[in-house]
Tab-separated table of C-alpha atoms in Angstrom:
chain	number	residue	atom	x	y	z
R	1350	MET	CA	2.064	1.541	-16.617
R	1351	ASN	CA	1.885	-0.912	-19.515
R	1352	ARG	CA	5.119	0.520	-20.859
R	1353	CYS	CA	6.926	-0.063	-17.581
R	1354	ILE	CA	5.628	-3.637	-17.307
R	1355	ALA	CA	6.611	-4.374	-20.907
R	1356	ARG	CA	10.058	-2.998	-20.203
R	1357	PHE	CA	10.344	-5.217	-17.185
R	1358	PHE	CA	9.497	-8.389	-19.086
R	1359	ALA	CA	11.941	-7.373	-21.796
R	1360	VAL	CA	14.825	-7.842	-19.361
R	1361	LEU	CA	13.817	-11.384	-18.483
R	1362	ALA	CA	15.607	-14.249	-20.208
R	1363	GLN	CA	15.379	-18.018	-20.056
R	1364	ASN	CA	18.389	-20.082	-19.024
R	1365	ASN	CA	18.974	-23.667	-20.118
R	1366	SER	CA	16.995	-25.079	-17.203
R	1367	GLY	CA	14.014	-22.881	-18.011
R	1368	GLU	CA	14.208	-20.713	-14.857
R	1369	MET	CA	13.782	-16.943	-15.101
R	1370	MET	CA	16.893	-14.811	-14.887
R	1371	TYR	CA	16.422	-11.252	-13.634
R	1372	ASP	CA	18.285	-8.098	-14.590
R	1373	PHE	CA	19.507	-6.942	-11.177
R	1374	ASP	CA	21.690	-4.147	-12.597
R	1375	ARG	CA	18.690	-1.831	-12.756
R	1376	ILE	CA	16.567	-2.925	-9.785
R	1377	ALA	CA	19.021	-4.509	-7.344
R	1378	PRO	CA	19.210	-1.602	-4.821
R	1379	SER	CA	15.466	-1.109	-4.457
R	1380	PHE	CA	14.738	-4.831	-4.558
R	1381	GLN	CA	17.318	-5.578	-1.876
R	1382	VAL	CA	15.617	-3.086	0.428
R	1383	ALA	CA	12.218	-4.670	-0.296
R	1384	GLU	CA	13.703	-8.111	0.305
R	1385	LEU	CA	15.113	-7.091	3.691
R	1386	ARG	CA	11.874	-5.432	4.747
R	1387	SER	CA	10.005	-8.583	3.798
R	1388	GLU	CA	12.500	-10.511	5.925
R	1389	THR	CA	11.688	-8.346	8.956
R	1390	THR	CA	7.989	-9.131	8.453
R	1391	ARG	CA	8.780	-12.864	8.322
R	1392	VAL	CA	10.854	-12.748	11.527
R	1393	ARG	CA	8.166	-10.780	13.367
R	1394	ALA	CA	5.624	-13.425	12.376
R	1395	LEU	CA	7.933	-16.146	13.708
R	1396	LEU	CA	8.385	-14.256	16.969
R	1397	GLY	CA	4.617	-14.105	17.315
R	1398	VAL	CA	4.407	-17.872	16.779
R	1399	PHE	CA	7.175	-18.546	19.293
R	1400	GLY	CA	5.572	-16.276	21.865
R	1401	THR	CA	2.269	-18.137	21.532
R	1402	LEU	CA	3.992	-21.527	21.784
R	1403	LEU	CA	5.966	-20.397	24.818
R	1404	LEU	CA	2.740	-19.377	26.536
R	1405	LEU	CA	1.144	-22.755	25.736
R	1406	VAL	CA	4.184	-24.659	26.990
R	1407	LEU	CA	4.220	-22.664	30.235
R	1408	VAL	CA	0.537	-23.427	30.770
R	1409	ARG	CA	1.274	-27.087	30.123
R	1410	GLY	CA	4.150	-26.926	32.617
R	1411	ILE	CA	1.824	-25.553	35.280
R	1412	PHE	CA	-0.582	-28.428	34.717
R	1413	SER	CA	2.336	-30.865	34.921
R	1414	LEU	CA	3.338	-29.446	38.297
R	1415	VAL	CA	-0.232	-29.763	39.528
R	1416	GLN	CA	-0.242	-33.403	38.460
R	1417	GLY	CA	3.097	-34.043	40.136
R	1418	ARG	CA	5.203	-34.351	36.973
R	1419	VAL	CA	8.165	-32.059	37.448
R	1420	GLY	CA	10.495	-31.200	34.584
R	1421	ASP	CA	8.321	-32.149	31.550
R	1422	ALA	CA	8.048	-28.615	30.159
R	1423	TRP	CA	11.330	-26.884	30.967
R	1424	PRO	CA	13.366	-28.426	28.053
R	1425	PHE	CA	10.778	-27.094	25.596
R	1426	VAL	CA	10.780	-23.716	27.342
R	1427	THR	CA	14.554	-23.596	27.008
R	1428	LEU	CA	14.346	-24.502	23.320
R	1429	LEU	CA	11.767	-21.763	22.643
R	1430	VAL	CA	13.780	-19.191	24.591
R	1431	LEU	CA	16.903	-20.042	22.623
R	1432	ILE	CA	15.250	-19.824	19.187
R	1433	THR	CA	13.390	-16.632	20.217
R	1434	GLY	CA	16.670	-15.057	21.287
R	1435	TYR	CA	18.229	-16.086	17.992
R	1436	GLU	CA	15.349	-14.555	16.002
R	1437	PHE	CA	15.685	-11.286	17.918
R	1438	TRP	CA	19.365	-11.226	17.046
R	1439	TRP	CA	18.600	-11.983	13.381
R	1440	LEU	CA	15.963	-9.253	13.279
R	1441	ARG	CA	18.451	-6.743	14.660
R	1442	TYR	CA	21.036	-7.875	12.100
R	1443	VAL	CA	18.566	-7.344	9.231
R	1444	PHE	CA	17.602	-3.890	10.520
R	1445	GLN	CA	21.263	-2.919	10.668
R	1446	ALA	CA	21.659	-4.071	7.062
R	1447	ILE	CA	18.724	-1.840	6.064
R	1448	ASP	CA	20.036	1.172	7.992
R	1449	THR	CA	23.545	0.854	6.531
R	1450	ALA	CA	22.331	-0.033	3.007
R	1451	GLN	CA	24.253	-3.307	3.189
R	1452	THR	CA	23.306	-6.672	1.708
R	1453	VAL	CA	22.934	-9.885	3.683
R	1454	PRO	CA	25.363	-12.442	2.231
R	1455	ARG	CA	23.807	-15.470	0.611
R	1456	GLY	CA	25.728	-17.730	2.974
R	1457	MET	CA	24.233	-15.993	5.999
R	1458	ARG	CA	20.729	-16.381	4.628
R	1459	THR	CA	21.297	-20.076	3.925
R	1460	ALA	CA	22.698	-20.631	7.417
R	1461	ASN	CA	19.665	-18.843	8.876
R	1462	VAL	CA	17.307	-21.199	7.015
R	1463	PHE	CA	19.242	-24.200	8.355
R	1464	ILE	CA	19.171	-22.918	11.943
R	1465	GLU	CA	15.445	-22.188	11.793
R	1466	CYS	CA	14.722	-25.747	10.640
R	1467	LEU	CA	16.502	-27.221	13.714
R	1468	PRO	CA	13.929	-26.361	16.464
R	1469	PRO	CA	11.186	-28.742	15.174
R	1470	THR	CA	13.760	-31.552	14.960
R	1471	ALA	CA	15.002	-30.731	18.454
R	1472	ALA	CA	11.391	-30.685	19.724
R	1473	ILE	CA	10.806	-34.160	18.284
R	1474	TRP	CA	14.001	-35.410	19.922
R	1475	LEU	CA	12.884	-33.969	23.284
R	1476	GLN	CA	9.477	-35.598	22.903
R	1477	VAL	CA	11.147	-38.942	22.256
R	1478	HIS	CA	12.652	-38.711	25.722
R	1479	THR	CA	9.549	-37.254	27.381
R	1480	PRO	CA	7.528	-39.952	29.198
R	1481	LEU	CA	4.228	-38.323	28.307
R	1482	VAL	CA	4.960	-38.668	24.562
R	1483	GLY	CA	7.725	-41.222	24.025
R	1484	PRO	CA	9.233	-42.576	20.824
R	1485	GLN	CA	5.971	-44.198	19.696
R	1486	ARG	CA	4.110	-40.868	19.392
R	1487	ALA	CA	6.937	-38.377	18.801
R	1488	LEU	CA	7.067	-38.852	15.017
R	1489	THR	CA	3.371	-38.000	14.661
R	1490	SER	CA	3.199	-35.223	17.274
R	1491	PRO	CA	2.085	-31.650	16.502
R	1492	ALA	CA	5.767	-30.659	16.454
R	1493	ILE	CA	5.818	-31.756	12.811
R	1494	LEU	CA	3.514	-28.821	11.983
R	1495	ALA	CA	6.253	-26.427	13.078
R	1496	TYR	CA	8.206	-27.448	9.965
R	1497	PHE	CA	5.348	-26.211	7.781
R	1498	VAL	CA	5.189	-22.889	9.661
R	1499	PHE	CA	8.811	-22.240	8.689
R	1500	ILE	CA	8.207	-23.439	5.118
R	1501	ILE	CA	5.141	-21.224	4.633
R	1502	LEU	CA	6.850	-18.137	6.059
R	1503	SER	CA	9.935	-18.851	3.939
R	1504	THR	CA	8.034	-17.346	0.980
R	1505	LEU	CA	8.735	-13.948	2.565
R	1506	HIS	CA	12.420	-14.486	1.852
R	1507	LEU	CA	11.368	-13.576	-1.734
R	1508	ASP	CA	13.928	-16.178	-2.810
R	1509	PRO	CA	12.649	-19.455	-4.338
R	1510	GLY	CA	15.948	-21.179	-3.600
R	1511	LEU	CA	15.711	-20.458	0.130
R	1512	SER	CA	12.129	-21.735	0.225
R	1513	ARG	CA	13.220	-24.979	-1.412
R	1514	LEU	CA	16.108	-25.211	1.059
R	1515	SER	CA	13.626	-24.751	3.892
R	1516	GLY	CA	11.682	-27.753	2.648
R	1517	GLY	CA	14.857	-29.758	2.109
R	1518	PHE	CA	16.309	-28.984	5.544
R	1519	SER	CA	12.947	-29.751	7.178
R	1520	ALA	CA	12.671	-33.079	5.378
R	1521	ALA	CA	16.261	-33.933	6.291
R	1522	GLY	CA	15.690	-32.988	9.943
R	1523	TYR	CA	12.534	-35.058	10.205
R	1524	ALA	CA	14.165	-38.010	8.437
R	1525	THR	CA	17.124	-37.797	10.837
R	1526	ALA	CA	14.774	-37.787	13.848
R	1527	ALA	CA	12.854	-40.765	12.448
R	1528	LEU	CA	16.051	-42.691	11.748
R	1529	TYR	CA	17.198	-42.008	15.316
R	1530	VAL	CA	13.913	-43.310	16.708
R	1531	PHE	CA	13.915	-46.474	14.581
R	1532	LEU	CA	17.547	-47.289	15.405
R	1533	ARG	CA	17.493	-46.265	19.079
R	1534	PHE	CA	14.064	-47.743	19.832
R	1535	PRO	CA	13.471	-50.741	17.535
R	1536	GLY	CA	10.045	-51.356	19.028
R	1537	ALA	CA	8.802	-47.853	18.350
R	1538	ALA	CA	7.326	-48.864	15.035
R	1539	GLY	CA	4.985	-51.262	16.798
R	1540	ARG	CA	3.139	-54.030	15.056
R	1541	GLU	CA	2.304	-52.014	11.964
R	1542	GLN	CA	5.912	-51.420	10.954
R	1543	LEU	CA	5.160	-51.053	7.241
R	1544	LEU	CA	2.435	-48.488	7.932
R	1545	THR	CA	4.690	-46.580	10.327
R	1546	TYR	CA	7.544	-46.477	7.825
R	1547	ALA	CA	5.193	-45.464	5.005
R	1548	THR	CA	3.726	-42.663	7.137
R	1549	THR	CA	7.192	-41.408	8.013
R	1550	PHE	CA	8.262	-41.533	4.380
R	1551	SER	CA	5.087	-39.650	3.384
R	1552	CYS	CA	5.906	-36.894	5.894
R	1553	VAL	CA	9.394	-36.547	4.420
R	1554	VAL	CA	7.966	-36.297	0.903
R	1555	LEU	CA	5.322	-33.771	1.989
R	1556	LEU	CA	7.978	-31.576	3.571
R	1557	LEU	CA	10.006	-31.670	0.357
R	1558	LEU	CA	6.951	-30.899	-1.748
R	1559	GLY	CA	6.020	-28.109	0.650
R	1560	GLY	CA	9.436	-26.552	0.087
R	1561	PHE	CA	9.044	-26.651	-3.695
R	1562	ALA	CA	5.477	-25.301	-3.464
R	1563	ALA	CA	6.723	-22.455	-1.244
R	1564	GLY	CA	9.498	-21.841	-3.778
R	1565	ALA	CA	6.923	-21.457	-6.566
R	1566	VAL	CA	4.916	-19.009	-4.457
R	1567	ALA	CA	8.072	-17.081	-3.533
R	1568	ALA	CA	8.974	-16.840	-7.234
R	1569	GLN	CA	5.596	-15.280	-8.021
R	1570	ILE	CA	5.795	-12.870	-5.097
R	1571	ARG	CA	9.312	-11.947	-6.168
R	1572	LEU	CA	8.153	-11.333	-9.723
R	1573	HIS	CA	5.326	-9.053	-8.611
R	1574	VAL	CA	7.562	-7.130	-6.208
R	1575	MET	CA	10.182	-6.601	-8.890
R	1576	SER	CA	7.537	-5.503	-11.376
R	1577	ALA	CA	6.023	-3.082	-8.869
R	1578	LEU	CA	9.440	-1.658	-8.012
R	1579	GLN	CA	10.349	-1.133	-11.648
R	1580	GLU	CA	6.986	0.488	-12.282
R	1581	ALA	CA	7.499	2.779	-9.285
R	1582	GLU	CA	10.993	3.677	-10.486
R	1583	GLY	CA	9.604	4.396	-13.945
R	1584	ARG	CA	6.926	6.622	-12.441
R	1585	ALA	CA	9.529	8.449	-10.375
R	1586	ARG	CA	11.667	9.057	-13.465
R	1587	ILE	CA	8.652	10.336	-15.398
R	1588	GLU	CA	7.649	12.637	-12.528
R	1589	HIS	CA	11.209	13.930	-12.314
R	1590	ASP	CA	11.319	14.567	-16.055
R	1591	LEU	CA	7.938	16.299	-15.920
R	1592	GLY	CA	9.190	18.440	-13.056
R	1593	VAL	CA	12.184	19.475	-15.144
R	1594	ALA	CA	9.892	20.174	-18.111
R	1595	ARG	CA	7.625	22.289	-15.898
R	1596	THR	CA	10.612	24.304	-14.641
R	1597	ILE	CA	11.784	24.910	-18.210
R	1598	GLN	CA	8.293	25.821	-19.372
R	1599	GLN	CA	7.710	28.236	-16.504
R	1600	GLY	CA	11.083	29.771	-17.310
R	1601	LEU	CA	9.784	30.691	-20.767
R	1602	LEU	CA	7.098	32.932	-19.275
R	1603	PRO	CA	7.833	36.570	-18.400
R	1604	LYS	CA	9.499	36.758	-14.996
R	1605	ALA	CA	8.411	40.326	-14.167
R	1606	PRO	CA	5.586	42.692	-15.135
R	1607	ALA	CA	6.080	44.770	-18.273
R	1608	ASP	CA	7.886	47.983	-17.379
R	1609	ILE	CA	6.057	50.716	-19.273
R	1610	GLU	CA	5.424	54.055	-17.621
R	1611	GLY	CA	1.739	54.713	-17.054
R	1612	TRP	CA	0.765	51.099	-17.606
R	1613	ASP	CA	0.208	48.189	-15.230
R	1614	ILE	CA	0.610	44.899	-17.084
R	1615	ALA	CA	0.732	41.488	-15.380
R	1616	GLY	CA	0.276	37.869	-16.403
R	1617	TRP	CA	-0.132	34.502	-14.698
R	1618	ASN	CA	-0.296	30.825	-15.668
R	1619	LEU	CA	-1.217	27.619	-13.801
R	1620	PRO	CA	-1.150	24.317	-15.739
R	1621	ALA	CA	-3.688	21.615	-14.925
R	1622	ASP	CA	-0.899	19.012	-15.058
R	1623	GLU	CA	2.826	19.218	-14.492
R	1624	THR	CA	3.051	20.908	-17.878
R	1625	GLY	CA	0.430	22.726	-19.911
R	1626	GLY	CA	-0.460	24.097	-23.310
R	1627	ASP	CA	-1.235	27.708	-22.307
R	1628	TYR	CA	1.234	30.542	-22.354
R	1629	PHE	CA	1.402	34.311	-22.228
R	1630	ASP	CA	4.167	36.651	-23.309
R	1631	TRP	CA	5.088	40.254	-23.934
R	1632	GLN	CA	7.914	41.420	-26.130
R	1633	PRO	CA	9.248	44.974	-26.563
R	1634	LEU	CA	9.639	45.819	-30.249
R	1635	PRO	CA	12.206	48.168	-31.848
R	1636	ASP	CA	9.564	50.796	-32.681
R	1637	GLY	CA	8.639	51.175	-28.985
R	1638	GLN	CA	5.477	49.082	-29.125
R	1639	LEU	CA	4.840	46.083	-26.880
R	1640	ALA	CA	3.684	42.804	-28.419
R	1641	ILE	CA	1.322	40.903	-26.090
R	1642	THR	CA	0.150	37.334	-26.687
R	1643	VAL	CA	-2.048	34.835	-24.854
R	1644	ALA	CA	-2.342	31.391	-26.430
R	1645	ASP	CA	-3.983	28.056	-25.711
R	1646	VAL	CA	-2.838	24.839	-27.391
R	1647	THR	CA	-5.560	22.177	-27.446
R	1648	GLY	CA	-5.293	19.780	-24.524
R	1649	HIS	CA	-2.908	19.898	-21.598
R	1650	GLY	CA	0.114	17.860	-20.626
R	1651	ILE	CA	3.490	17.165	-22.180
R	1652	GLY	CA	2.302	17.133	-25.833
R	1653	PRO	CA	0.657	20.566	-25.762
R	1654	ALA	CA	3.595	21.843	-23.710
R	1655	LEU	CA	5.974	20.987	-26.555
R	1656	CYS	CA	3.628	22.676	-29.035
R	1657	MET	CA	3.438	25.695	-26.741
R	1658	ALA	CA	7.238	26.045	-26.719
R	1659	SER	CA	7.317	25.938	-30.525
R	1660	CYS	CA	4.485	28.462	-30.778
R	1661	ARG	CA	6.228	30.886	-28.417
R	1662	ALA	CA	9.515	30.621	-30.326
R	1663	TYR	CA	7.777	31.182	-33.674
R	1664	ALA	CA	5.760	34.099	-32.276
R	1665	ARG	CA	8.809	35.905	-30.944
R	1666	ALA	CA	10.705	35.439	-34.195
R	1667	THR	CA	7.715	36.419	-36.350
R	1668	PHE	CA	6.920	39.582	-34.380
R	1669	ALA	CA	10.442	40.809	-35.098
R	1670	GLU	CA	9.852	40.458	-38.852
R	1671	ALA	CA	6.127	41.036	-39.492
R	1672	PRO	CA	5.117	44.697	-39.911
R	1673	GLY	CA	1.648	44.258	-38.404
R	1674	LEU	CA	-0.723	41.916	-36.585
R	1675	ARG	CA	-2.332	40.501	-39.719
R	1676	ASP	CA	0.997	39.547	-41.282
R	1677	PHE	CA	2.170	38.231	-37.922
R	1678	LEU	CA	-0.792	35.858	-37.587
R	1679	ASP	CA	-0.710	34.852	-41.272
R	1680	ASN	CA	2.952	33.851	-41.019
R	1681	LEU	CA	2.555	32.178	-37.622
R	1682	ASN	CA	-0.452	30.190	-38.834
R	1683	GLN	CA	1.550	28.847	-41.789
R	1684	LEU	CA	4.477	27.832	-39.586
R	1685	LEU	CA	2.244	26.066	-37.069
R	1686	TYR	CA	0.243	24.332	-39.821
R	1687	GLN	CA	3.459	22.795	-41.107
R	1688	ASP	CA	4.680	21.685	-37.661
R	1689	LEU	CA	1.685	20.809	-35.489
R	1690	PRO	CA	0.100	17.332	-35.540
R	1691	ALA	CA	-3.233	17.141	-37.333
R	1692	GLU	CA	-5.205	16.994	-34.074
R	1693	ARG	CA	-3.533	20.090	-32.601
R	1694	PHE	CA	-4.301	23.770	-33.072
R	1695	VAL	CA	-3.711	26.997	-31.169
R	1696	THR	CA	-6.101	29.778	-30.199
R	1697	MET	CA	-4.377	33.111	-29.679
R	1698	ALA	CA	-5.126	36.686	-28.790
R	1699	ALA	CA	-2.341	38.966	-30.046
R	1700	GLY	CA	-2.032	42.672	-29.364
R	1701	LEU	CA	0.283	45.552	-30.197
R	1702	LEU	CA	0.321	48.204	-27.495
R	1703	ASP	CA	1.341	51.727	-28.493
R	1704	PRO	CA	1.909	53.403	-25.123
R	1705	ASP	CA	2.514	56.832	-26.627
R	1706	ASN	CA	-0.966	56.930	-28.176
R	1707	ASP	CA	-2.751	54.909	-25.451
R	1708	ALA	CA	-3.917	52.489	-28.121
R	1709	LEU	CA	-3.807	48.722	-28.561
R	1710	GLU	CA	-4.472	46.796	-31.755
R	1711	LEU	CA	-6.023	43.391	-31.044
R	1712	ILE	CA	-6.714	40.305	-33.152
R	1713	SER	CA	-8.207	37.053	-31.890
R	1714	ALA	CA	-7.436	33.813	-33.710
R	1715	GLY	CA	-10.295	31.753	-32.322
R	1716	HIS	CA	-9.555	32.928	-28.786
R	1717	GLY	CA	-11.908	34.291	-26.155
R	1718	PRO	CA	-13.199	35.846	-24.064
R	1719	LEU	CA	-11.587	39.246	-24.685
R	1720	LEU	CA	-12.937	41.718	-22.110
R	1721	PHE	CA	-12.283	45.452	-22.224
R	1722	TYR	CA	-13.529	47.396	-19.186
R	1723	LEU	CA	-14.246	51.072	-19.834
R	1724	ALA	CA	-13.768	52.821	-16.501
R	1725	ALA	CA	-15.470	56.113	-17.466
R	1726	GLU	CA	-18.631	54.288	-18.584
R	1727	ASP	CA	-18.418	51.422	-16.046
R	1728	ARG	CA	-19.185	48.869	-18.715
R	1729	PHE	CA	-17.530	46.055	-20.655
R	1730	ARG	CA	-16.899	45.716	-24.323
R	1731	SER	CA	-16.377	42.184	-25.614
R	1732	TYR	CA	-14.653	41.222	-28.856
R	1733	ASP	CA	-15.247	38.173	-30.996
R	1734	ALA	CA	-12.650	36.150	-32.852
R	1735	GLN	CA	-11.519	37.577	-36.192
R	1736	GLY	CA	-10.332	34.279	-37.603
R	1737	LEU	CA	-9.797	30.573	-37.135
R	1738	PRO	CA	-7.397	29.096	-34.597
R	1739	LEU	CA	-3.799	28.823	-35.767
R	1740	GLY	CA	-2.573	25.691	-37.484
R	1741	LEU	CA	-5.905	24.527	-38.936
R	1742	ILE	CA	-5.926	25.830	-42.524
R	1743	PRO	CA	-2.861	26.848	-44.551
R	1744	HIS	CA	-2.580	30.329	-46.095
R	1745	PHE	CA	-5.531	31.586	-44.057
R	1746	ARG	CA	-5.897	35.393	-44.070
R	1747	TYR	CA	-6.910	37.124	-40.849
R	1748	GLY	CA	-9.088	40.224	-40.680
R	1749	CYS	CA	-8.187	43.722	-39.616
R	1750	PRO	CA	-7.379	44.232	-35.938
R	1751	GLN	CA	-9.652	45.958	-33.460
R	1752	THR	CA	-8.258	49.218	-32.113
R	1753	LEU	CA	-8.778	49.812	-28.401
R	1754	THR	CA	-8.242	53.331	-27.086
R	1755	PHE	CA	-7.429	53.453	-23.375
R	1756	THR	CA	-8.354	56.133	-20.915
R	1757	PRO	CA	-7.150	56.139	-17.289
R	1758	GLY	CA	-8.579	53.151	-15.379
R	1759	ASP	CA	-9.462	51.111	-18.487
R	1760	ILE	CA	-8.625	47.412	-18.229
R	1761	LEU	CA	-8.116	44.758	-20.905
R	1762	VAL	CA	-8.356	41.176	-19.623
R	1763	LEU	CA	-7.245	38.257	-21.808
R	1764	VAL	CA	-7.969	34.810	-20.324
R	1765	THR	CA	-8.005	31.230	-21.560
R	1766	ASP	CA	-11.131	29.117	-21.363
R	1767	GLY	CA	-9.820	27.304	-18.296
R	1768	PHE	CA	-11.398	30.111	-16.251
R	1769	THR	CA	-14.800	30.352	-17.876
R	1770	GLU	CA	-15.307	26.599	-18.391
R	1771	TRP	CA	-14.301	25.412	-14.907
R	1772	ALA	CA	-17.523	23.905	-13.559
R	1773	ASN	CA	-18.647	23.274	-9.985
R	1774	ALA	CA	-20.202	20.116	-8.534
R	1775	SER	CA	-23.544	21.054	-10.138
R	1776	ASP	CA	-21.858	21.137	-13.561
R	1777	GLU	CA	-22.382	24.920	-13.747
R	1778	GLU	CA	-19.534	26.757	-15.467
R	1779	PHE	CA	-17.894	29.845	-13.990
R	1780	GLY	CA	-18.745	31.801	-17.120
R	1781	ALA	CA	-17.963	35.264	-18.452
R	1782	ALA	CA	-20.542	37.019	-16.254
R	1783	ARG	CA	-18.752	36.069	-13.031
R	1784	LEU	CA	-15.471	36.990	-14.680
R	1785	LYS	CA	-16.777	40.492	-15.376
R	1786	ALA	CA	-18.141	40.849	-11.836
R	1787	ILE	CA	-14.738	40.075	-10.292
R	1788	ILE	CA	-12.992	42.527	-12.648
R	1789	ARG	CA	-15.496	45.280	-11.869
R	1790	ALA	CA	-15.269	44.685	-8.116
R	1791	ASN	CA	-11.465	45.007	-8.270
R	1792	ARG	CA	-11.206	47.732	-10.934
R	1793	HIS	CA	-9.280	50.017	-8.591
R	1794	GLN	CA	-6.751	47.308	-7.721
R	1795	SER	CA	-3.480	46.525	-9.461
R	1796	SER	CA	-3.324	44.081	-12.350
R	1797	SER	CA	-1.632	41.415	-10.202
R	1798	THR	CA	-4.346	41.791	-7.535
R	1799	ILE	CA	-7.070	41.408	-10.154
R	1800	ILE	CA	-5.418	38.173	-11.283
R	1801	SER	CA	-5.231	36.880	-7.700
R	1802	GLU	CA	-8.893	37.673	-7.130
R	1803	LEU	CA	-9.901	35.943	-10.354
R	1804	HIS	CA	-8.048	32.788	-9.340
R	1805	ALA	CA	-9.478	32.849	-5.808
R	1806	ALA	CA	-13.007	33.333	-7.146
R	1807	VAL	CA	-12.887	30.471	-9.625
R	1808	ARG	CA	-11.332	28.172	-7.006
R	1809	LYS	CA	-14.062	29.009	-4.512
R	1810	PHE	CA	-16.745	28.548	-7.162
R	1811	ALA	CA	-15.439	25.122	-8.261
R	1812	GLY	CA	-15.140	23.842	-4.689
R	1813	ALA	CA	-13.930	20.230	-4.632
R	1814	VAL	CA	-13.986	19.885	-8.424
R	1815	PRO	CA	-10.346	19.600	-9.556
R	1816	GLN	CA	-8.817	21.885	-12.158
R	1817	ALA	CA	-9.383	20.290	-15.554
R	1818	ASP	CA	-7.743	22.827	-17.867
R	1819	ASP	CA	-4.840	25.241	-17.814
R	1820	LEU	CA	-5.428	28.742	-16.432
R	1821	THR	CA	-3.780	31.748	-18.066
R	1822	VAL	CA	-4.587	35.453	-17.811
R	1823	VAL	CA	-3.033	38.756	-18.853
R	1824	VAL	CA	-4.318	42.076	-17.496
R	1825	VAL	CA	-3.429	45.360	-19.236
R	1826	LYS	CA	-4.456	48.417	-17.214
R	1827	ARG	CA	-4.018	52.107	-17.996
R	1828	GLU	CA	-3.032	53.702	-14.747
R	1829	ARG	CA	-4.817	56.776	-13.497
R	1830	GLU	CA	-2.897	60.016	-13.764
């Protein structure tokens, strides 16, 4: 957010008069839509005002009829009907501009401001010739307040210049009405001519000042709208880029189960964010073995995702060269130590499956849990890490791998800690015991079904608590003969 706001202020410049100049090349389309939508809100507010005034004038007309004064209200009713009809037309015009993605010309907007400032002046002129008001009271009648309604709502133009024009046109209209009264009815000023003239002059000045005050408010509203739009556009670009990164990252994972006769091998990954730091992979080697890896880069998000891509690339290249698991991890650790930032490291479980001998060599570089279900004995065997996570210490030597011998129905499950450490609302973690229970309950199911059940179980256990870490699992099952 701060970056987007800073970027926005970077495109502002000061002209010679000190006013802000905006970079419309980047935000013009979205801002124009916001400007037009704000205009529809302003017109609707005016229509509400006119509707209320029309109701009041009609009530007044009824009272006039009761009192025997016929014709006092109808000129004002006509005026309100005319301006209401105009505002409906203007509202339709603005909606058409929005629907067709067109702009409203500056000249049209200026003409609209001028037209909207005419009704208060016309109302004063009608009051001058209304016996109930007359020229003596017309210049101080409530009709003057209508000018300020237009000036206040002019801030929704989101254009300081139009707000200032609203004040200027209002002041000019009122001054014209006052000049007409003083010239047409010399006695209208009464005995206190100086006071009357001073009051009229004060009203003109207040209308002008109101226009400039509305212009200042409109400038601030405009600034905030533009900033919000640019921030939203920046967020949209980031989300789009993250979506692309997620697609690329998911494309790096195996797209189909490993095809080895007599074996059922499946994997699955779900990042906590758009991108994550976990990954799994399997890679057929020239000697007929299958290299299997599950890794977890510290953290989740775009940074770990980049580290994950590097780790996968290094792992695939290193497996092709290293003769065994120990050399593979030693070489991979050195490469990651040289490339990863100081605060990053990778836990990994790496295995070499020899399908001909039903055996799998397994080494854990700080990764767990590693669960091996023995179907014949209906029990689990767990394996501890045989070394530090990758990328922490250079030239680190890893221990000898564990050798797992499979019999039909045996299952090896490699998961990241996103499963075991996902806590519920009571801050109780899912844990390895529940993991084992789900595996045992689904031991006769396929590897992909076991994965689905594990995910469903941890989701149900966590309830409303959101996923805080990436989830990754690989299941290696020796099929029954």
